[in-house]
Coordinates of N, CA and C in Angstrom, one line a residue:
L1 N 108.3 54.6 -103.6 CA 108.5 55.9 -103.0 C 109.1 57.0 -104.0
A2 N 109.5 56.6 -105.1 CA 110.0 57.5 -106.1 C 108.9 58.4 -106.6
F3 N 107.7 58.0 -106.5 CA 106.5 58.8 -106.9 C 105.9 59.6 -105.8
E4 N 106.6 59.6 -104.6 CA 106.1 60.3 -103.5 C 106.2 61.8 -103.6
P5 N 105.1 62.5 -103.3 CA 105.2 64.0 -103.3 C 106.1 64.4 -102.1
V6 N 106.7 65.6 -102.1 CA 107.6 66.0 -101.0 C 106.8 66.3 -99.8
E7 N 107.5 66.2 -98.6 CA 106.8 66.5 -97.4 C 106.5 68.0 -97.3
R8 N 105.5 68.4 -96.5 CA 105.0 69.7 -96.5 C 106.1 70.8 -96.1
N9 N 106.9 70.5 -95.1 CA 107.8 71.5 -94.6 C 109.2 71.4 -95.2
I10 N 109.3 70.8 -96.4 CA 110.7 70.5 -96.9 C 111.5 71.8 -97.2
M11 N 110.8 72.8 -97.6 CA 111.5 74.1 -97.9 C 112.0 74.8 -96.6
S12 N 111.4 74.5 -95.5 CA 111.8 75.2 -94.2 C 113.1 74.5 -93.6
R13 N 113.4 73.3 -94.1 CA 114.6 72.6 -93.6 C 115.9 73.2 -94.3
R14 N 117.0 73.2 -93.5 CA 118.2 73.6 -94.0 C 118.7 72.6 -95.1
P15 N 119.3 73.0 -96.2 CA 119.8 72.1 -97.2 C 120.9 71.2 -96.6
R16 N 121.0 70.0 -97.2 CA 122.1 69.1 -96.8 C 123.4 69.7 -97.3
P17 N 124.4 69.8 -96.5 CA 125.7 70.3 -97.0 C 126.2 69.3 -98.1
P18 N 126.8 69.8 -99.2 CA 127.2 69.0 -100.3 C 128.3 67.9 -99.9
E19 N 129.1 68.2 -98.9 CA 130.1 67.3 -98.5 C 129.6 66.2 -97.5
E20 N 128.3 66.3 -97.1 CA 127.7 65.3 -96.2 C 127.4 64.1 -97.0
P21 N 127.7 62.9 -96.5 CA 127.3 61.7 -97.3 C 125.8 61.5 -97.4
L22 N 125.3 60.9 -98.4 CA 123.9 60.6 -98.6 C 123.3 59.8 -97.5
L23 N 124.1 58.8 -97.0 CA 123.7 58.0 -95.9 C 124.2 58.6 -94.6
S24 N 123.5 59.6 -94.1 CA 123.9 60.4 -92.9 C 123.8 59.5 -91.7
G25 N 124.3 60.0 -90.6 CA 124.2 59.4 -89.3 C 122.7 59.1 -88.9
F26 N 121.9 60.1 -89.3 CA 120.4 59.9 -89.0 C 119.9 58.7 -89.7
F27 N 120.2 58.6 -91.0 CA 119.6 57.4 -91.7 C 120.3 56.1 -91.3
I28 N 121.5 56.2 -90.9 CA 122.2 54.9 -90.4 C 121.4 54.5 -89.1
W29 N 121.1 55.5 -88.2 CA 120.4 55.2 -87.0 C 119.0 54.6 -87.4
R30 N 118.3 55.2 -88.3 CA 117.0 54.7 -88.7 C 117.0 53.3 -89.2
V31 N 118.0 53.0 -90.1 CA 118.1 51.7 -90.7 C 118.5 50.7 -89.6
L32 N 119.4 51.0 -88.7 CA 119.7 50.1 -87.6 C 118.6 49.9 -86.7
M33 N 117.9 50.9 -86.3 CA 116.7 50.8 -85.4 C 115.7 49.9 -86.0
V34 N 115.3 50.1 -87.2 CA 114.2 49.3 -87.9 C 114.7 47.9 -88.1
S35 N 115.9 47.8 -88.5 CA 116.5 46.4 -88.8 C 116.5 45.6 -87.5
M36 N 116.9 46.2 -86.4 CA 116.9 45.5 -85.1 C 115.5 45.1 -84.7
L37 N 114.5 46.0 -84.9 CA 113.1 45.7 -84.5 C 112.6 44.6 -85.4
M38 N 112.9 44.6 -86.7 CA 112.4 43.5 -87.6 C 113.1 42.2 -87.2
M39 N 114.4 42.2 -86.9 CA 115.1 41.0 -86.5 C 114.6 40.5 -85.2
G40 N 114.4 41.4 -84.2 CA 113.9 41.0 -82.9 C 112.5 40.4 -83.0
C41 N 111.6 41.0 -83.7 CA 110.2 40.5 -83.8 C 110.2 39.1 -84.5
T42 N 111.0 39.0 -85.6 CA 111.0 37.8 -86.4 C 111.6 36.6 -85.5
L43 N 112.8 36.9 -84.9 CA 113.4 35.9 -84.1 C 112.5 35.5 -82.9
F44 N 111.9 36.5 -82.3 CA 111.0 36.2 -81.1 C 109.9 35.2 -81.6
L45 N 109.2 35.6 -82.7 CA 108.1 34.7 -83.1 C 108.6 33.3 -83.5
F46 N 109.7 33.3 -84.2 CA 110.2 32.0 -84.6 C 110.5 31.1 -83.4
L47 N 111.2 31.6 -82.5 CA 111.6 30.9 -81.3 C 110.4 30.5 -80.4
W48 N 109.5 31.5 -80.3 CA 108.2 31.3 -79.6 C 107.4 30.1 -80.2
E49 N 107.3 30.1 -81.5 CA 106.6 29.0 -82.1 C 107.3 27.7 -81.9
L50 N 108.6 27.6 -82.1 CA 109.3 26.4 -81.9 C 109.1 25.9 -80.4
D51 N 109.2 26.8 -79.5 CA 109.1 26.5 -78.1 C 107.7 26.0 -77.7
H52 N 106.7 26.4 -78.5 CA 105.4 25.9 -78.2 C 104.9 24.8 -79.2
G53 N 105.9 24.1 -79.7 CA 105.5 22.8 -80.4 C 105.2 23.0 -81.9
T54 N 105.4 24.2 -82.4 CA 105.1 24.4 -83.9 C 106.2 23.7 -84.7
S55 N 105.8 23.1 -85.8 CA 106.8 22.5 -86.7 C 107.8 23.6 -87.2
I56 N 109.0 23.1 -87.6 CA 110.0 24.0 -88.1 C 109.5 24.7 -89.4
E57 N 108.8 24.0 -90.2 CA 108.2 24.6 -91.5 C 107.3 25.7 -91.2
S58 N 106.4 25.5 -90.2 CA 105.5 26.6 -89.8 C 106.2 27.7 -89.2
A59 N 107.1 27.4 -88.3 CA 107.9 28.5 -87.7 C 108.6 29.3 -88.7
R60 N 109.2 28.7 -89.7 CA 109.9 29.4 -90.8 C 108.9 30.2 -91.6
T61 N 107.8 29.7 -91.9 CA 106.7 30.4 -92.6 C 106.3 31.7 -91.9
I62 N 106.1 31.5 -90.6 CA 105.8 32.7 -89.7 C 106.9 33.7 -89.8
A63 N 108.2 33.2 -89.7 CA 109.3 34.2 -89.7 C 109.3 34.9 -91.0
V64 N 109.2 34.2 -92.1 CA 109.2 34.9 -93.5 C 108.1 35.9 -93.6
S65 N 106.9 35.5 -93.1 CA 105.7 36.3 -93.2 C 105.9 37.6 -92.3
T66 N 106.6 37.4 -91.2 CA 106.8 38.5 -90.3 C 107.7 39.5 -90.9
V67 N 108.8 39.1 -91.6 CA 109.7 40.0 -92.3 C 108.9 40.7 -93.4
V68 N 108.1 40.0 -94.2 CA 107.3 40.7 -95.2 C 106.3 41.7 -94.7
M69 N 105.6 41.3 -93.6 CA 104.7 42.2 -93.0 C 105.4 43.5 -92.4
A70 N 106.5 43.2 -91.8 CA 107.3 44.4 -91.2 C 107.7 45.3 -92.3
E71 N 108.2 44.8 -93.5 CA 108.6 45.6 -94.6 C 107.4 46.4 -95.1
I72 N 106.2 45.8 -95.2 CA 105.1 46.5 -95.7 C 104.7 47.6 -94.8
F73 N 104.7 47.4 -93.5 CA 104.4 48.5 -92.5 C 105.4 49.5 -92.5
Y74 N 106.7 49.1 -92.7 CA 107.8 50.2 -92.7 C 107.7 51.0 -94.0
L75 N 107.3 50.3 -95.1 CA 107.1 51.1 -96.3 C 106.1 52.2 -96.1
M76 N 105.0 51.9 -95.4 CA 104.0 53.0 -95.1 C 104.7 54.1 -94.3
N77 N 105.4 53.6 -93.3 CA 106.0 54.6 -92.4 C 107.1 55.5 -93.1
S78 N 107.7 54.9 -94.0 CA 108.8 55.6 -94.7 C 108.3 56.7 -95.7
R79 N 107.1 56.8 -95.9 CA 106.6 57.8 -96.8 C 107.0 59.2 -96.4
Y80 N 107.1 59.4 -95.1 CA 107.6 60.7 -94.6 C 108.8 60.4 -93.7
I81 N 109.8 61.2 -93.8 CA 111.0 61.0 -93.0 C 110.8 61.5 -91.5
F82 N 110.2 62.7 -91.4 CA 110.0 63.3 -90.1 C 108.5 63.3 -89.7
A83 N 107.6 63.6 -90.6 CA 106.2 63.7 -90.3 C 105.5 62.4 -90.1
S84 N 104.5 62.4 -89.3 CA 103.7 61.2 -89.1 C 102.9 60.8 -90.3
V85 N 102.7 59.6 -90.5 CA 101.8 59.1 -91.6 C 100.4 58.7 -91.0
M86 N 100.2 59.1 -89.8 CA 98.9 58.7 -89.2 C 97.8 59.7 -89.5
N87 N 97.6 59.8 -90.8 CA 96.5 60.6 -91.3 C 96.0 60.0 -92.7
R88 N 94.9 60.5 -93.2 CA 94.4 59.9 -94.5 C 95.4 60.0 -95.6
E89 N 96.0 61.1 -95.8 CA 97.0 61.3 -96.8 C 98.3 60.4 -96.6
G90 N 98.7 60.3 -95.4 CA 99.9 59.5 -95.1 C 99.6 58.0 -95.3
L91 N 98.4 57.6 -95.1 CA 98.2 56.1 -95.2 C 97.7 55.8 -96.6
T92 N 97.0 56.7 -97.3 CA 96.5 56.3 -98.6 C 96.9 57.2 -99.8
G93 N 97.8 58.1 -99.5 CA 98.0 59.2 -100.5 C 98.9 58.8 -101.7
N94 N 99.5 57.6 -101.7 CA 100.3 57.2 -102.8 C 99.8 56.0 -103.4
Y95 N 99.2 56.1 -104.6 CA 98.6 55.0 -105.3 C 99.6 53.9 -105.6
Y96 N 100.8 54.2 -105.9 CA 101.8 53.2 -106.3 C 102.2 52.4 -105.0
V97 N 102.3 53.0 -103.9 CA 102.6 52.3 -102.7 C 101.5 51.3 -102.3
L98 N 100.3 51.8 -102.5 CA 99.1 50.9 -102.2 C 99.1 49.7 -103.1
I99 N 99.4 49.9 -104.4 CA 99.4 48.8 -105.4 C 100.5 47.9 -105.0
S100 N 101.7 48.4 -104.7 CA 102.8 47.5 -104.3 C 102.5 46.7 -103.0
I101 N 101.8 47.3 -102.1 CA 101.4 46.6 -100.9 C 100.4 45.4 -101.2
V102 N 99.4 45.7 -102.1 CA 98.5 44.7 -102.5 C 99.2 43.5 -103.2
I103 N 100.1 43.8 -104.0 CA 100.9 42.8 -104.7 C 101.7 42.0 -103.7
C104 N 102.4 42.6 -102.8 CA 103.2 41.9 -101.8 C 102.3 41.0 -100.9
I105 N 101.1 41.5 -100.5 CA 100.2 40.7 -99.7 C 99.7 39.5 -100.5
A106 N 99.4 39.7 -101.8 CA 98.9 38.6 -102.7 C 100.1 37.5 -102.8
L107 N 101.3 38.0 -103.1 CA 102.4 37.1 -103.2 C 102.7 36.3 -101.9
Q108 N 102.5 37.0 -100.8 CA 102.7 36.3 -99.5 C 101.7 35.3 -99.2
F109 N 100.4 35.6 -99.5 CA 99.4 34.6 -99.4 C 99.6 33.4 -100.4
A110 N 100.1 33.7 -101.5 CA 100.4 32.6 -102.5 C 101.5 31.7 -101.9
Y111 N 102.5 32.3 -101.3 CA 103.6 31.6 -100.6 C 103.1 30.7 -99.5
T112 N 102.1 31.1 -98.8 CA 101.6 30.3 -97.7 C 100.5 29.4 -98.0
E113 N 99.7 29.7 -99.1 CA 98.5 28.9 -99.3 C 98.5 28.0 -100.6
I114 N 99.3 28.3 -101.6 CA 99.3 27.5 -102.8 C 100.2 26.3 -102.6
P115 N 99.6 25.1 -102.8 CA 100.4 23.9 -102.5 C 101.7 23.7 -103.3
L116 N 101.7 24.2 -104.6 CA 102.9 24.1 -105.4 C 104.0 24.9 -104.7
L117 N 103.7 26.2 -104.3 CA 104.7 27.0 -103.7 C 105.1 26.5 -102.3
Q118 N 104.1 25.9 -101.6 CA 104.4 25.2 -100.3 C 105.5 24.1 -100.5
A119 N 105.3 23.4 -101.6 CA 106.2 22.3 -101.9 C 107.6 22.8 -102.2
I120 N 107.7 23.9 -103.0 CA 108.9 24.5 -103.5 C 109.7 25.1 -102.3
F121 N 108.9 25.9 -101.5 CA 109.6 26.7 -100.4 C 109.5 26.0 -99.0
Q122 N 108.8 24.9 -99.0 CA 108.6 24.2 -97.7 C 107.9 25.1 -96.7
S123 N 106.9 25.8 -97.2 CA 106.1 26.7 -96.4 C 104.8 26.0 -96.0
T124 N 104.1 26.6 -95.1 CA 102.8 26.0 -94.6 C 101.7 27.0 -94.6
S125 N 100.5 26.6 -94.6 CA 99.4 27.5 -94.4 C 99.5 28.1 -92.9
L126 N 99.0 29.3 -92.7 CA 99.0 29.9 -91.4 C 97.6 30.0 -90.9
S127 N 97.4 29.8 -89.6 CA 96.0 29.9 -89.0 C 95.7 31.4 -88.8
I128 N 94.5 31.7 -88.5 CA 94.1 33.1 -88.3 C 95.0 33.7 -87.1
L129 N 95.2 32.9 -86.1 CA 96.0 33.3 -84.9 C 97.4 33.6 -85.3
E130 N 98.0 32.7 -86.2 CA 99.3 33.0 -86.6 C 99.4 34.2 -87.5
W131 N 98.4 34.5 -88.3 CA 98.4 35.7 -89.1 C 98.3 36.9 -88.2
L132 N 97.5 36.8 -87.1 CA 97.4 37.9 -86.2 C 98.7 38.2 -85.5
K133 N 99.5 37.2 -85.2 CA 100.8 37.4 -84.6 C 101.7 38.1 -85.6
V134 N 101.7 37.7 -86.8 CA 102.5 38.4 -87.9 C 102.1 39.8 -88.0
L135 N 100.8 40.1 -88.1 CA 100.2 41.4 -88.2 C 100.6 42.3 -87.0
C136 N 100.5 41.7 -85.8 CA 100.9 42.5 -84.6 C 102.4 42.9 -84.6
A137 N 103.2 42.0 -85.1 CA 104.7 42.3 -85.2 C 104.9 43.5 -86.2
G138 N 104.2 43.4 -87.3 CA 104.3 44.6 -88.3 C 103.8 45.9 -87.7
L139 N 102.7 45.8 -87.0 CA 102.1 47.0 -86.4 C 103.0 47.5 -85.3
L140 N 103.7 46.6 -84.5 CA 104.6 47.1 -83.5 C 105.8 47.9 -84.1
I141 N 106.3 47.4 -85.2 CA 107.4 48.1 -85.9 C 106.9 49.5 -86.4
F142 N 105.7 49.5 -87.0 CA 105.1 50.7 -87.5 C 105.0 51.7 -86.4
F143 N 104.4 51.4 -85.3 CA 104.2 52.3 -84.2 C 105.4 52.8 -83.5
I144 N 106.4 51.9 -83.4 CA 107.7 52.3 -82.8 C 108.4 53.3 -83.7
A145 N 108.3 53.1 -85.0 CA 108.9 54.0 -85.9 C 108.2 55.4 -85.9
E146 N 106.9 55.3 -85.7 CA 106.1 56.6 -85.6 C 106.5 57.3 -84.3
L147 N 106.7 56.5 -83.2 CA 107.1 57.1 -81.9 C 108.5 57.8 -82.1
E148 N 109.4 57.1 -82.8 CA 110.7 57.7 -83.0 C 110.6 59.0 -83.7
K149 N 109.7 59.1 -84.8 CA 109.6 60.3 -85.5 C 109.0 61.4 -84.6
M150 N 108.0 61.0 -83.7 CA 107.4 62.0 -82.8 C 108.5 62.5 -81.8
A151 N 109.3 61.6 -81.3 CA 110.4 62.1 -80.4 C 111.4 62.9 -81.1
L152 N 111.6 62.6 -82.4 CA 112.6 63.5 -83.2 C 112.0 64.9 -83.4
R153 N 110.7 64.9 -83.7 CA 110.1 66.3 -83.8 C 110.1 67.0 -82.5
A154 N 110.0 66.3 -81.4 CA 110.0 67.0 -80.1 C 111.4 67.3 -79.6
G155 N 112.4 66.9 -80.4 CA 113.8 67.2 -80.0 C 114.4 66.2 -79.0
I156 N 113.8 65.0 -78.8 CA 114.3 64.1 -77.8 C 114.8 62.8 -78.3
A157 N 114.8 62.6 -79.6 CA 115.1 61.3 -80.2 C 116.6 61.2 -80.3
P158 N 117.1 59.9 -80.3 CA 118.5 59.7 -80.4 C 119.2 60.4 -81.6
A159 N 118.4 60.6 -82.7 CA 119.0 61.3 -83.9 C 119.4 62.7 -83.5
R160 N 118.6 63.3 -82.6 CA 118.9 64.7 -82.2 C 120.1 64.7 -81.2
I161 N 120.1 63.7 -80.4 CA 121.2 63.6 -79.4 C 122.6 63.4 -80.2
L162 N 122.5 62.6 -81.2 CA 123.7 62.3 -82.0 C 124.0 63.3 -83.1
H163 N 123.4 64.4 -83.0 CA 123.6 65.5 -83.9 C 123.3 65.1 -85.4
M164 N 122.3 64.3 -85.6 CA 122.1 63.8 -86.9 C 121.0 64.6 -87.7
R165 N 120.4 65.5 -87.0 CA 119.3 66.2 -87.7 C 119.7 67.5 -88.3

């Protein structure tokens, strides 16, 4: 994200007061919200899989994959603080982000599919259905974060209520 161009309306925003901490109430809210979503999705899938007879190794592999997928989707979402990334520029506009996503996905597939890494990490291969569950968890986090930004732009998000904007 260090290579990210600035958001379109950045000069129309009021500057941050110098005495305000870098990690403002708004960013604390965003970190907590996304962290709770990631934790909730991961724990839900882990427990769901165990409850439905999946081995502990497979359930752990799904949990790790869910965290990685959630981070990938949140990376895309984080490209803009307030604006939606649901456009061509938002989704594909940063070459470095795309390269890092490809690398993360390749490493995640290596973690789940290469026997040597499976032996080291006690991971397992995932079925198409299991990958779809992981993908859906990542998409859920992406869309909830986008909805939060939409609510913030409309003036009804918790960040607005807590005077964080």
